[in-house]
């Protein structure tokens, strides 16, 4: 379907344009190589379609400006960290007050804001007892420890091609012959993850039951819809089946809502009436300030409290000095109270629907074997039709050159998509015109390629 020679030629042209358009970013990257490992502040920033990253000058709402003076419609939004928009005013004011005005970012004293945030997350996600972290990774790590502690079981079960942060237990996939294998490139794993974990494909209840029946799974850690290998939605009855099987085999269910928060003010858990034992979340809830947390059901909280000998106060492996600090908690409160409100999700979801419809029209016009999937305020296109039904299928549909072509083409014309994904996320400041600009450029990228 795709003429690979044509794709290579267009990708090369777009990369040259990118280099010509962005001399300051290119120079900044060259200079960084002498002082930063890999030339970037964090090694994943080398995930760039064009050969070097754009350097940030400023960002506000749904707009980002780079050091060469180009302003972009930002549909990446920090891969969800900025789902509230960049520097939303209410969060800025709360952070300025807590850090500058009243002061006291990290004092080893609780603030009253934390109680408000716990109550609000409880209202949205249905689990009442919250504890905070600074990242979703840590929320998952600590939730896993609690699950192991109260069940006395060693293993964690995840879905193939999931991502829950750099958590040791989740870095495995279902291999080509159905065997469980460490993820390719897993860096310095402390033990082979097949020792600590089990993995099954999403939407496969038979496999889930087979693995849970071993009786050694402390918790199933999952996203209610996969979002890190394209978006893969649950089939009808799947999530009910997961809940029923986890209960039957005595495993806890942890919903990681870090990305699926896009489904609504209470993520998929709220939107679809799910009933997990633990909810974890990070990224967006602090409006850009590091924050995250896990929420426990009343039953799980009671089981933890009933255990003697767990060190939850000092060096028992759950917690961090800066976790729950006053600044992070102030940012979460302001963001949830004033920015990512119930009302805001209505508009964000309408825009994602507009995005999905426009992309589908381009796919239909060229009869491409592609699909586009929406999850509330988020949508993603994938080079497979019908849309993949699990992580393995979605992984097989990957096309890195096509990804790069679309990403660079869009960037050269003022639109940023999420690296690692063909994902577009709407924030409260995103407009219809922003979505339409994407459509215009996407349509032109596609018609140059296949038209
Ligand atoms: N959970 C999910 C579902 C994620 O997508 C991610 C990151 N993409 C994480 C957890 C980890 O988030 P962080 O890197 O901020 O810790």
XYZ file of C-alpha atoms and ligand atoms in Angstrom:
467
model
C 0.000 0.000 0.000
C 2.737 2.461 1.025
C 5.437 2.973 -1.591
C 8.545 2.613 0.613
C 10.829 4.473 -1.800
C 8.420 7.391 -1.871
C 8.217 7.338 1.940
C 12.026 7.351 2.274
C 12.323 10.260 -0.163
C 9.651 12.328 1.627
C 11.087 11.562 5.060
C 14.497 12.689 3.892
C 13.038 15.903 2.483
C 11.148 16.642 5.716
C 14.226 15.976 7.867
C 16.255 18.413 5.762
C 13.528 21.038 6.116
C 13.501 20.425 9.877
C 17.250 20.932 10.102
C 17.062 24.159 8.051
C 14.159 25.501 10.107
C 15.751 24.822 13.485
C 19.389 25.966 13.575
C 19.316 27.013 17.231
C 17.884 23.713 18.412
C 20.455 21.877 16.309
C 23.299 23.942 17.813
C 21.980 23.531 21.363
C 21.888 19.765 20.887
C 25.468 19.752 19.595
C 26.658 21.696 22.658
C 24.775 19.449 25.069
C 26.601 16.383 23.846
C 29.710 17.412 25.796
C 27.901 17.503 29.135
C 24.777 15.393 29.000
C 24.684 11.645 28.644
C 23.353 11.043 25.141
C 23.187 14.821 24.647
C 19.830 15.159 26.388
C 18.547 15.831 29.920
C 16.868 12.416 29.918
C 17.808 9.654 27.502
C 14.277 9.221 26.134
C 14.497 12.732 24.666
C 16.515 11.114 21.893
C 13.211 9.687 20.699
C 12.911 12.231 17.952
C 11.677 11.740 14.426
C 14.027 14.327 12.978
C 17.447 13.443 14.425
C 17.543 16.072 17.175
C 14.980 17.484 19.599
C 13.410 20.923 19.484
C 14.519 23.066 22.410
C 11.788 24.689 24.472
C 11.578 28.459 24.872
C 8.094 28.859 26.354
C 4.733 27.148 26.661
C 1.264 28.248 27.681
C -2.069 26.511 27.265
C -2.017 24.408 24.091
C 0.915 26.350 22.575
C 4.651 25.707 22.701
C 7.365 27.984 21.298
C 10.844 26.672 20.530
C 14.189 28.498 20.651
C 14.056 29.193 16.907
C 10.859 31.148 17.481
C 8.357 28.688 15.981
C 5.056 28.343 17.811
C 3.284 24.985 17.710
C -0.161 23.638 18.420
C 0.826 21.120 21.070
C -1.194 17.912 20.819
C 1.513 16.059 22.766
C 1.030 17.917 26.030
C 4.020 16.307 27.689
C 2.582 12.873 26.872
C -0.236 13.662 29.338
C 1.834 15.505 31.967
C 0.365 18.734 30.598
C -3.188 17.508 29.981
C -4.299 20.549 32.001
C -2.522 22.726 29.394
C 0.874 24.310 29.960
C 1.054 26.454 33.075
C -2.694 26.828 33.692
C -3.225 30.036 35.662
C -4.890 28.484 38.706
C -2.031 26.004 39.128
C 0.558 28.757 38.577
C -1.075 30.909 41.258
C -1.237 28.067 43.781
C 2.375 27.064 43.143
C 3.568 30.684 43.299
C 1.797 31.118 46.622
C 3.096 27.878 48.108
C 6.666 28.333 46.885
C 7.064 32.115 46.771
C 4.226 33.682 48.746
C 3.795 31.626 51.880
C 6.808 29.454 51.083
C 7.468 25.906 52.177
C 7.850 23.462 49.321
C 9.226 20.600 51.356
C 8.998 20.869 55.122
C 8.121 17.356 56.358
C 4.746 18.709 57.520
C 1.354 17.909 55.988
C -0.860 20.620 54.534
C -4.649 20.801 54.589
C -4.663 20.757 50.768
C -3.752 17.055 50.890
C -7.043 16.153 52.565
C -8.948 18.063 49.887
C -7.046 16.219 47.140
C -7.643 12.823 48.769
C -11.366 13.531 49.054
C -11.579 14.728 45.453
C -9.664 11.750 44.034
C -11.914 9.521 46.145
C -15.018 11.167 44.659
C -13.685 10.706 41.140
C -12.123 7.232 41.316
C -14.237 5.609 44.040
C -11.358 4.453 46.272
C -11.285 6.445 49.512
C -7.767 6.317 51.013
C -4.974 8.135 49.142
C -1.226 8.414 49.498
C 0.987 10.556 47.287
C 4.084 10.150 45.150
C 5.866 12.384 42.651
C 5.553 10.029 39.678
C 3.190 7.374 38.405
C 6.112 4.952 38.409
C 6.471 5.293 42.161
C 2.712 5.093 42.706
C 2.796 1.745 40.887
C 5.876 0.490 42.707
C 4.401 1.259 46.105
C 0.979 -0.145 45.226
C 2.679 -3.366 44.107
C 4.538 -3.628 47.415
C 1.335 -3.208 49.391
C -0.412 -5.813 47.245
C 2.391 -8.311 47.828
C 2.416 -7.555 51.532
C -1.267 -8.194 52.151
C -1.728 -11.165 49.843
C 1.563 -12.844 50.718
C 1.909 -13.689 47.022
C 5.014 -13.001 44.927
C 3.861 -12.219 41.387
C 2.388 -9.280 39.489
C 0.382 -9.863 36.321
C 0.404 -7.338 33.488
C -0.755 -7.077 29.883
C 1.652 -7.560 27.003
C 3.045 -4.237 25.680
C 1.742 -2.377 28.687
C 3.733 0.475 30.152
C 3.467 1.495 33.792
C 6.753 3.370 34.151
C 10.218 1.958 34.825
C 8.791 -0.636 37.223
C 10.853 -3.848 37.189
C 7.847 -6.163 37.332
C 6.135 -4.858 34.193
C 8.930 -5.146 31.621
C 7.900 -8.394 29.935
C 5.782 -9.396 26.962
C 4.129 -12.414 25.415
C 6.678 -13.726 22.893
C 6.054 -15.054 19.389
C 5.328 -18.581 20.616
C 3.128 -17.501 23.495
C 5.987 -17.734 26.009
C 6.624 -14.962 28.554
C 9.837 -13.040 27.883
C 11.699 -10.020 29.187
C 11.098 -6.914 27.086
C 13.753 -6.379 24.456
C 16.385 -3.948 25.729
C 15.397 -4.249 29.414
C 18.311 -2.434 31.103
C 20.069 -4.275 33.931
C 17.009 -6.131 35.207
C 17.551 -7.111 38.871
C 16.030 -10.501 38.104
C 14.418 -11.902 34.980
C 10.885 -10.438 35.068
C 9.407 -13.854 34.335
C 10.422 -14.712 37.922
C 8.454 -11.820 39.413
C 5.608 -11.502 36.945
C 3.118 -13.063 34.607
C 1.970 -11.517 31.338
C -1.049 -12.069 29.105
C -2.557 -10.307 26.119
C -5.211 -7.656 26.770
C -8.771 -8.792 25.983
C -7.829 -12.445 26.604
C -9.813 -13.722 29.600
C -8.895 -17.361 28.997
C -5.177 -16.560 29.287
C -5.837 -14.411 32.334
C -7.681 -17.241 34.063
C -4.956 -19.742 33.163
C -2.290 -17.519 34.762
C -4.316 -16.490 37.822
C -5.100 -20.143 38.519
C -1.473 -20.627 39.625
C -2.587 -18.852 42.799
C 0.613 -16.806 43.081
C -0.535 -13.460 41.662
C -0.706 -10.662 44.239
C -2.194 -8.160 41.813
C -3.165 -7.539 38.241
C -1.752 -4.140 37.288
C -3.450 -2.802 34.179
C -4.705 0.154 32.241
C -8.462 -0.272 31.611
C -7.595 0.542 27.973
C -4.018 0.150 26.740
C -2.553 3.527 25.810
C 1.132 2.868 25.376
C 0.997 0.705 22.255
C -1.573 2.782 20.464
C -4.956 2.820 22.173
C -6.497 -0.628 22.572
C -10.028 -0.543 23.931
C -11.535 -3.298 26.075
C -14.058 -5.521 24.323
C -17.555 -5.745 25.801
C -17.481 -7.830 28.989
C -13.677 -7.931 29.235
C -13.264 -5.628 32.227
C -16.142 -7.318 34.073
C -14.404 -10.616 33.399
C -11.110 -9.268 34.783
C -12.849 -8.139 37.958
C -14.661 -11.427 38.378
C -11.526 -13.537 37.813
C -9.288 -11.454 40.086
C -11.867 -11.841 42.875
C -12.264 -15.544 42.256
C -8.508 -16.196 42.408
C -7.764 -13.815 45.283
C -5.668 -11.309 43.322
C -6.030 -7.563 43.768
C -6.906 -5.355 40.800
C -4.873 -2.166 40.318
C -6.124 0.278 37.667
C -3.343 2.554 36.436
C -5.251 5.655 35.316
C -2.216 7.790 34.462
C -3.129 8.007 30.758
C -6.708 6.696 30.826
C -7.543 9.739 32.971
C -8.398 11.148 29.527
C -11.640 9.097 29.621
C -13.202 11.513 32.103
C -12.783 13.268 35.451
C -12.467 9.861 37.144
C -10.658 8.138 34.275
C -12.055 4.856 32.963
C -12.790 3.805 36.538
C -15.287 6.652 36.901
C -16.522 6.687 33.308
C -17.187 2.944 33.110
C -18.169 2.278 36.735
C -15.183 -0.009 37.450
C -14.461 -1.315 40.924
C -10.690 -1.783 41.388
C -8.972 -2.419 44.729
C -6.299 0.192 44.064
C -6.064 3.109 41.620
C -2.736 4.633 40.627
C -2.218 7.915 38.811
C 0.488 10.451 38.030
C 1.502 13.046 35.454
C -1.496 15.304 34.741
C -3.008 15.787 38.180
C -0.339 18.294 39.248
C -0.789 20.518 36.190
C 2.905 19.993 35.329
C 4.335 19.914 38.853
C 5.593 16.400 39.742
C 2.802 14.548 41.517
C 1.050 11.219 41.652
C -0.576 8.862 44.059
C -2.342 5.637 44.832
C -5.811 5.209 46.265
C -6.839 2.178 48.318
C -10.293 0.698 48.740
C -11.539 0.603 52.343
C -10.960 -3.155 52.387
C -7.371 -2.954 51.157
C -6.588 -0.123 53.576
C -7.997 -2.204 56.444
C -5.955 -5.255 55.401
C -2.751 -3.202 55.311
C -3.498 -1.667 58.698
C -4.256 -5.061 60.194
C -0.797 -6.377 59.320
C 1.845 -6.194 61.964
C 5.483 -5.661 61.135
C 5.053 -3.526 58.008
C 7.313 -0.493 58.166
C 5.271 2.165 56.386
C 6.945 4.981 58.275
C 10.642 4.643 57.742
C 12.678 2.337 55.537
C 10.159 -0.331 54.569
C 10.302 0.402 50.845
C 7.178 2.526 50.414
C 7.554 6.313 50.247
C 9.927 9.111 49.379
C 11.149 12.240 51.175
C 9.555 14.630 48.708
C 6.381 12.597 48.131
C 3.270 14.461 49.243
C 5.226 17.689 49.647
C 3.273 20.906 50.080
C 4.114 22.255 46.618
C 3.065 19.124 44.779
C -0.130 18.861 46.797
C -0.991 22.553 46.224
C -0.549 22.002 42.488
C -2.808 18.934 42.542
C -5.495 20.785 44.437
C -5.532 23.790 42.116
C -5.420 21.635 38.986
C -8.264 19.356 40.061
C -10.371 22.131 41.582
C -10.056 24.708 38.805
C -8.575 23.220 35.609
C -9.265 19.517 34.994
C -12.814 19.886 36.261
C -15.806 17.741 35.335
C -16.904 20.502 32.931
C -13.495 20.759 31.273
C -13.646 17.103 30.235
C -16.841 17.741 28.261
C -15.132 20.230 25.935
C -11.898 18.241 25.726
C -13.800 15.108 24.748
C -15.803 16.971 22.079
C -12.555 18.157 20.549
C -11.095 14.648 20.554
C -14.262 13.461 18.809
C -13.717 16.148 16.173
C -10.088 15.038 15.866
C -11.084 11.373 15.457
C -13.730 12.161 12.848
C -11.343 14.293 10.779
C -8.621 11.636 10.806
C -11.139 8.942 9.864
C -12.235 11.057 6.885
C -8.670 11.184 5.562
C -8.263 7.434 6.119
C -11.527 6.793 4.244
C -10.723 9.164 1.416
C -7.570 7.187 0.589
C -9.014 3.800 1.647
C -5.988 3.334 3.928
C -5.742 0.207 6.124
C -5.389 2.438 9.192
C -7.617 3.092 12.204
C -8.128 5.874 14.724
C -9.244 5.205 18.295
C -10.568 7.697 20.841
C -10.488 7.498 24.610
C -12.222 10.605 25.944
C -9.866 13.548 25.418
C -7.228 11.412 23.674
C -7.118 9.876 20.200
C -4.488 7.929 18.338
C -4.027 6.591 14.843
C -2.505 3.239 14.116
C -1.457 1.593 10.853
C -3.882 -1.323 11.105
C -7.565 -1.798 10.361
C -9.643 -2.918 12.103
C -8.023 -1.452 15.231
C -5.757 -3.974 17.027
C -7.435 -5.853 19.889
C -4.339 -6.429 22.000
C -0.796 -5.192 22.555
C 0.878 -7.876 20.460
C -1.259 -7.102 17.411
C -0.760 -3.390 17.888
C 2.984 -3.799 18.223
C 3.052 -5.779 14.984
C 1.328 -2.871 13.230
C 4.143 -0.453 14.111
C 5.836 1.393 11.246
C 8.675 3.590 12.588
C 9.413 5.321 9.265
C 5.783 6.209 8.758
C 5.604 7.490 12.341
C 8.683 9.626 11.759
C 7.404 10.986 8.478
C 4.098 12.116 9.964
C 5.751 13.550 13.078
C 8.341 15.599 11.169
C 5.856 16.681 8.509
C 3.474 17.939 11.198
C 6.263 19.609 13.203
C 7.506 21.452 10.113
C 4.010 22.906 9.769
C 3.367 23.820 13.382
C 1.780 20.748 14.981
C 3.348 18.537 17.665
C 2.239 14.947 18.210
C 3.512 12.769 21.059
C 6.827 11.045 20.317
C 6.402 7.286 20.893
C 2.787 7.612 19.717
C 0.574 9.003 16.985
C -1.372 10.406 19.858
C -3.231 13.672 20.160
C -4.470 14.917 23.490
C -6.830 17.826 24.108
C -6.412 20.218 27.035
C -8.894 22.832 28.257
C -7.118 25.465 26.104
C -7.177 23.459 22.845
C -9.463 24.937 20.185
C -11.377 23.653 17.159
C -8.968 25.625 14.983
C -6.059 23.690 16.532
C -7.704 20.394 15.658
C -8.503 21.603 12.154
C -4.898 22.681 11.591
C -3.838 19.109 12.375
C -6.367 17.785 9.867
C -5.207 20.102 7.125
C -1.544 19.155 7.586
C -2.267 15.443 8.131
C -4.371 15.340 4.943
C -1.570 16.951 2.992
C 1.073 14.572 4.466
C -1.064 11.594 3.493
C -1.891 12.807 0.016
C 1.766 13.539 -0.754
C 2.510 9.967 0.297
C -0.319 8.025 -1.326
C -2.337 10.519 -3.363
N 1.626 4.500 33.955
C 1.281 4.735 32.688
C 0.001 4.168 32.181
C 2.104 5.505 31.868
O 1.743 5.716 30.605
C 3.304 6.017 32.390
C 4.254 6.838 31.541
N 4.015 6.945 30.218
C 3.608 5.744 33.714
C 2.754 4.988 34.476
C 4.872 6.268 34.336
O 4.812 7.643 34.477
P 6.117 8.416 34.975
O 7.163 8.174 33.927
O 5.700 9.842 35.027
O 6.479 7.856 36.279
